[in-house]
PDB file of C-alpha atoms in Angstrom:
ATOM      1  CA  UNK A   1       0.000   0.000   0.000  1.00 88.00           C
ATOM      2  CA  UNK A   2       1.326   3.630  -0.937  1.00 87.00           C
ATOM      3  CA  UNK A   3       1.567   5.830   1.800  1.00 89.00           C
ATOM      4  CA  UNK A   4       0.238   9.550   1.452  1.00 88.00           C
ATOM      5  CA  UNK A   5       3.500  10.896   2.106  1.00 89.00           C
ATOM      6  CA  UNK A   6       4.930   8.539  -1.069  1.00 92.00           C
ATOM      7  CA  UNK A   7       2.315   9.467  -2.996  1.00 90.00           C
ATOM      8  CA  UNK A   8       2.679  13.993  -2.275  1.00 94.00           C
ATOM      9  CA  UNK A   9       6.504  13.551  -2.414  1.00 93.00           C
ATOM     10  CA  UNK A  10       6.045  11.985  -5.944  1.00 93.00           C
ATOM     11  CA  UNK A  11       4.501  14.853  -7.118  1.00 95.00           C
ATOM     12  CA  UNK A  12       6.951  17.126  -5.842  1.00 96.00           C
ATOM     13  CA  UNK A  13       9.915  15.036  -6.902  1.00 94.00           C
ATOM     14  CA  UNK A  14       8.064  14.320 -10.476  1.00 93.00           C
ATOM     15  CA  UNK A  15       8.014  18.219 -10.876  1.00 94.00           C
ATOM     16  CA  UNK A  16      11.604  18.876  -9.963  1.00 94.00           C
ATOM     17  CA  UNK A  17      12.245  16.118 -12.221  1.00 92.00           C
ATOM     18  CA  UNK A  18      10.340  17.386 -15.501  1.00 92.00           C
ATOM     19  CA  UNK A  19      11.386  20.927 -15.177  1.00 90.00           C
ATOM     20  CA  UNK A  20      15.232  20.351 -15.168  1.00 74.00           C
ATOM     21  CA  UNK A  21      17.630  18.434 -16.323  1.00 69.00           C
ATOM     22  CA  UNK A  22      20.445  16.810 -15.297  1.00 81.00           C
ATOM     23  CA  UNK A  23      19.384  16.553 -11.165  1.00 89.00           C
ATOM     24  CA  UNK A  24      19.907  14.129  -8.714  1.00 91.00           C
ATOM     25  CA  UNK A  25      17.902  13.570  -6.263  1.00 92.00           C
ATOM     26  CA  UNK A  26      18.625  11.371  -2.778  1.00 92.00           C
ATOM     27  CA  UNK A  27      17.178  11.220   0.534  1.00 92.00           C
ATOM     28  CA  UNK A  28      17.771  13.596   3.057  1.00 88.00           C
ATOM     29  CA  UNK A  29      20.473  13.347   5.732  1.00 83.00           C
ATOM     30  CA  UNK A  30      17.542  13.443   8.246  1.00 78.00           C
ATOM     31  CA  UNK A  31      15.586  10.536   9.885  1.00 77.00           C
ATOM     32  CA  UNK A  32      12.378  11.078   8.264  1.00 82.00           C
ATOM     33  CA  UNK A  33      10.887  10.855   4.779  1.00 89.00           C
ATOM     34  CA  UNK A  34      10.302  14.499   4.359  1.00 92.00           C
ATOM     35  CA  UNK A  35      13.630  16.009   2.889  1.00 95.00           C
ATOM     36  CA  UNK A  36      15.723  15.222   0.259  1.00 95.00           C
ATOM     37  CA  UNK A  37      19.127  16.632  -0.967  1.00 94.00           C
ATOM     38  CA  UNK A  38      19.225  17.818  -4.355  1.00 93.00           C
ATOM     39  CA  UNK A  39      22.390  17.597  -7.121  1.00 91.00           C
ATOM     40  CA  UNK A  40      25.306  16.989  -4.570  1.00 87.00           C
ATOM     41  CA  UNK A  41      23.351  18.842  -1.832  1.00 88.00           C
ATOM     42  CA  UNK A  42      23.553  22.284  -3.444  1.00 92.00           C
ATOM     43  CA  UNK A  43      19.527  22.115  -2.427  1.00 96.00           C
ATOM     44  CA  UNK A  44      18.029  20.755   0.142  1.00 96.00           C
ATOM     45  CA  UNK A  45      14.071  20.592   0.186  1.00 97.00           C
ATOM     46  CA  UNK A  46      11.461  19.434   3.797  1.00 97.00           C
ATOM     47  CA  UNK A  47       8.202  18.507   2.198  1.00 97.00           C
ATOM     48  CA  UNK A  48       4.710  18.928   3.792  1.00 97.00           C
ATOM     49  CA  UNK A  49       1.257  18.459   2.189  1.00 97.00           C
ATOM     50  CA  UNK A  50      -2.350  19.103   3.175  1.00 97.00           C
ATOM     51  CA  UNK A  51      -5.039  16.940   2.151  1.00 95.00           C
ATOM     52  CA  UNK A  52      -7.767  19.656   2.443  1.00 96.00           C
ATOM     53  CA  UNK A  53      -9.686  20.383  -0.839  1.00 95.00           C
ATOM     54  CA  UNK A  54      -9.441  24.518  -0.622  1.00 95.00           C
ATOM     55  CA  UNK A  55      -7.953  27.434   0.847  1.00 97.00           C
ATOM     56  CA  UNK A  56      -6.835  27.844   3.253  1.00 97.00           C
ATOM     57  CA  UNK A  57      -4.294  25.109   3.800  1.00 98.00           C
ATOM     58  CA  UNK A  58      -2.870  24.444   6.965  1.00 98.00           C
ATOM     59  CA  UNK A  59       0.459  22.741   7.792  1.00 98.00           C
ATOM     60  CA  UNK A  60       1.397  21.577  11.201  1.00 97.00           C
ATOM     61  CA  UNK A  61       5.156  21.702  12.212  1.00 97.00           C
ATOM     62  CA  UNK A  62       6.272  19.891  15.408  1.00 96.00           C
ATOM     63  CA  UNK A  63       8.892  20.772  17.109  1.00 96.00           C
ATOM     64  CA  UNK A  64      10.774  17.407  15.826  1.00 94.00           C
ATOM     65  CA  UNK A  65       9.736  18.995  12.288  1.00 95.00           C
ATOM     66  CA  UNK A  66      11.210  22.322  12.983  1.00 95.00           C
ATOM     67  CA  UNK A  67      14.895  20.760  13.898  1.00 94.00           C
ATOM     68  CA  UNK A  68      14.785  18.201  11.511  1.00 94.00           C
ATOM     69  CA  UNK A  69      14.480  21.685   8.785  1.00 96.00           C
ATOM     70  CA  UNK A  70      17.167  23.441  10.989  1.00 95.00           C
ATOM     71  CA  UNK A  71      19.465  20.473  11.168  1.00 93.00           C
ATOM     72  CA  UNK A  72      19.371  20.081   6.811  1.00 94.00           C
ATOM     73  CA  UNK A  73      19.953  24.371   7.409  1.00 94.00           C
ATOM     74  CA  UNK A  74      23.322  23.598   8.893  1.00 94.00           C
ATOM     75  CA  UNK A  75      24.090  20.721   6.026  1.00 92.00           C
ATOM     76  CA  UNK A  76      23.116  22.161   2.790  1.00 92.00           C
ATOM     77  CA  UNK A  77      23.498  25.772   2.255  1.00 90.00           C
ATOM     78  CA  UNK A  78      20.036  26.579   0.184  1.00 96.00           C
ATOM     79  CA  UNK A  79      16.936  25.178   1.935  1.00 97.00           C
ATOM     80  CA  UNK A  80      13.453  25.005   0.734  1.00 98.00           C
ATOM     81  CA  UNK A  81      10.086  24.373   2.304  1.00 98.00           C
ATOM     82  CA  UNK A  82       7.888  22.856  -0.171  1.00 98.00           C
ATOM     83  CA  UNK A  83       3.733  22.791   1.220  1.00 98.00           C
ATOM     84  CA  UNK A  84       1.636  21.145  -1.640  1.00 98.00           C
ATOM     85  CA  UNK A  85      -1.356  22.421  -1.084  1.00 97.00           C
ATOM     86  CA  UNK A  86      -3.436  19.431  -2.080  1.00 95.00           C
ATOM     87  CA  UNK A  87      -4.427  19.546  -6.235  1.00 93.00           C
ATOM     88  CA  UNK A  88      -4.463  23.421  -5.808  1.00 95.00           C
ATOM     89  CA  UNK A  89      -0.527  23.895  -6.225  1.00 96.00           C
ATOM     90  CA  UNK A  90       2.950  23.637  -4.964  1.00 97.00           C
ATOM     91  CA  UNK A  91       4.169  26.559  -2.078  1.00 97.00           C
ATOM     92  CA  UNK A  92       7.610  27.120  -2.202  1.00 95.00           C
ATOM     93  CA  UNK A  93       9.265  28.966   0.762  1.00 97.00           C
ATOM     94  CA  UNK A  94      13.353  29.804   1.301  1.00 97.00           C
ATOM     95  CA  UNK A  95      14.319  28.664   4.909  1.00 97.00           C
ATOM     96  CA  UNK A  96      14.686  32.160   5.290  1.00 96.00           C
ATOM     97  CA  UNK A  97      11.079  33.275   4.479  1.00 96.00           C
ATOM     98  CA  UNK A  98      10.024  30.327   6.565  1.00 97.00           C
ATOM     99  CA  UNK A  99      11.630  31.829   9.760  1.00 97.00           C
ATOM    100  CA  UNK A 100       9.509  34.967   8.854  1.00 97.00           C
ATOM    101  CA  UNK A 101       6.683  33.019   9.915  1.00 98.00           C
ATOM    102  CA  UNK A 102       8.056  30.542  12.145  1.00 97.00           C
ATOM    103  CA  UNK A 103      11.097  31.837  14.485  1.00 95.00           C
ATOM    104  CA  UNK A 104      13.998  29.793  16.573  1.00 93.00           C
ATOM    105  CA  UNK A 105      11.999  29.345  19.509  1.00 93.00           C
ATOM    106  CA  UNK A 106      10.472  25.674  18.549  1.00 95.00           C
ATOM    107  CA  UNK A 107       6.461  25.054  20.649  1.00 94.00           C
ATOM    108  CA  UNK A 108       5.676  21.393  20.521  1.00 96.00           C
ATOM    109  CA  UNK A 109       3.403  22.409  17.699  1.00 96.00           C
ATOM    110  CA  UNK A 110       3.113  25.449  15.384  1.00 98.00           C
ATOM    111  CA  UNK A 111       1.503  25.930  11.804  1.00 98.00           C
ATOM    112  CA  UNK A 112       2.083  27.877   8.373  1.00 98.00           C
ATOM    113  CA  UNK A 113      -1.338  28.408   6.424  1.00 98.00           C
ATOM    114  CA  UNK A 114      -1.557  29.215   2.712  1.00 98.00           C
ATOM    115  CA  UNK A 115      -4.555  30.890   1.201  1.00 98.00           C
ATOM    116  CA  UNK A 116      -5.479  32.361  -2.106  1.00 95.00           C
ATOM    117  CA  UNK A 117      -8.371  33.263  -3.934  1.00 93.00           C
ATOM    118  CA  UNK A 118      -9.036  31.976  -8.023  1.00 89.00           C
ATOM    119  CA  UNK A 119      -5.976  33.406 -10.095  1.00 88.00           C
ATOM    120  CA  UNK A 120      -3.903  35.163  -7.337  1.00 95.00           C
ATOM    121  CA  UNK A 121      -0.942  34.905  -5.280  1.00 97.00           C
ATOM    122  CA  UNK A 122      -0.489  32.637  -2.135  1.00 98.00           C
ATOM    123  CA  UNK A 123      -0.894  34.466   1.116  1.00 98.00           C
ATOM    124  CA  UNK A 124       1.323  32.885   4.012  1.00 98.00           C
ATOM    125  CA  UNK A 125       0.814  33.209   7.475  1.00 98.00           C
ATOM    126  CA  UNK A 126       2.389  31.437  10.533  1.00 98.00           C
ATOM    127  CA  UNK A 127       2.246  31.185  14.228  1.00 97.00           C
ATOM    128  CA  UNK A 128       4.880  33.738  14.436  1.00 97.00           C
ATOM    129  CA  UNK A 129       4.514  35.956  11.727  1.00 97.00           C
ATOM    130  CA  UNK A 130       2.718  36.628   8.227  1.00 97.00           C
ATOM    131  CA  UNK A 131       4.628  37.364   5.341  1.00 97.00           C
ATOM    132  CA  UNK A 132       4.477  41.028   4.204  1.00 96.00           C
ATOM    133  CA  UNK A 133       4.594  39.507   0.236  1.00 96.00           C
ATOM    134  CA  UNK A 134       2.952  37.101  -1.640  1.00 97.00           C
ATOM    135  CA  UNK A 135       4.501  33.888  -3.008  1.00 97.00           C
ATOM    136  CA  UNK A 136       3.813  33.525  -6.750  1.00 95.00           C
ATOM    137  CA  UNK A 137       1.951  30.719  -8.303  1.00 92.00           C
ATOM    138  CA  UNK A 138       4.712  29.819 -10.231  1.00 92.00           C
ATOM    139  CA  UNK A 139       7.331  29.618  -7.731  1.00 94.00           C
ATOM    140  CA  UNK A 140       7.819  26.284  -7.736  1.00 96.00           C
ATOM    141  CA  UNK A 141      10.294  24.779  -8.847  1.00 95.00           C
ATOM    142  CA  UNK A 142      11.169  27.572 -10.400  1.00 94.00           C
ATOM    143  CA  UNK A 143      13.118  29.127  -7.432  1.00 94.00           C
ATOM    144  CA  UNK A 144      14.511  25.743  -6.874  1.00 95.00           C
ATOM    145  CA  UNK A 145      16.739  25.845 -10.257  1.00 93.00           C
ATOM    146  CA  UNK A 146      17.512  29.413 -10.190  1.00 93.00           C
ATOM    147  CA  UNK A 147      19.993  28.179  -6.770  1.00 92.00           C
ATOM    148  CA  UNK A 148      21.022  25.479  -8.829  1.00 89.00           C
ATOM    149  CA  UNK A 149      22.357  27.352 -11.978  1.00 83.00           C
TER     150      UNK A 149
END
């Protein structure tokens, strides 16, 4: 039986995979099955997905999820939080950005929601923060391969 991790990973890996060439992709250096280390760990990408069918999206972080991001921070220099927001689309978020909405000091459980209305921009907000700008449509995995050229 396929696990819905497998199967929300696939589409994120399948996208990476048909919009460049030459990548290579391997598993993490973390214990779970959320991140993955992209072309000689130049990029390193923690992968969350909501199964709700419309905005907003919510994604919970634990506080295991938070250091597992932090520890692949300290291993690969570019890091990218990837929330696949169910069939809507793909949020992609620089470790940065992410820390504009959730910050060092780890609860036992925090969240990041996306929202957008038909034909706009994803809205982030987080239990720390909201970001001031909104993350393009497009941005994945666009962003991704701009790090990697």
């Amino acid at each position: 039986m396929i696990d819905k991790y497998e199967f929300y990973n696939g589409i994120v890996l399948n996208s990476l995979i048909n919009f460049g060439s030459n990548i290579m992709i391997q598993p993490g250096p973390c214990s779970s099955a959320n991140s993955f280390c992209i072309s000689n760990n130049k990029v390193g990408i923690y992968i969350k997905y909501s199964e709700k069918r419309s905005s907003p999206w919510r994604f919970t972080f634990k506080k295991s999820h938070q250091e597992e991001i932090y520890e692949l921070s300290t291993l690969v220099e570019n890091v990218f939080i990837v929330l696949v927001c169910f069939r809507d689309g793909i949020v992609n978020l620089e470790y940065k950005t992410l820390k504009k909405v959730l910050d060092d000091e780890y609860d036992e459980n925090e969240w990041i929601s996306a929202s957008r209305l038909s034909r706009q921009q994803y809205q982030i907000t987080g239990s720390n923060g909201k970001l001031k700008h909104k993350v393009p449509i497009n941005a994945f995995p666009k962003k991704i391969f701009e790090v990697l050229q």
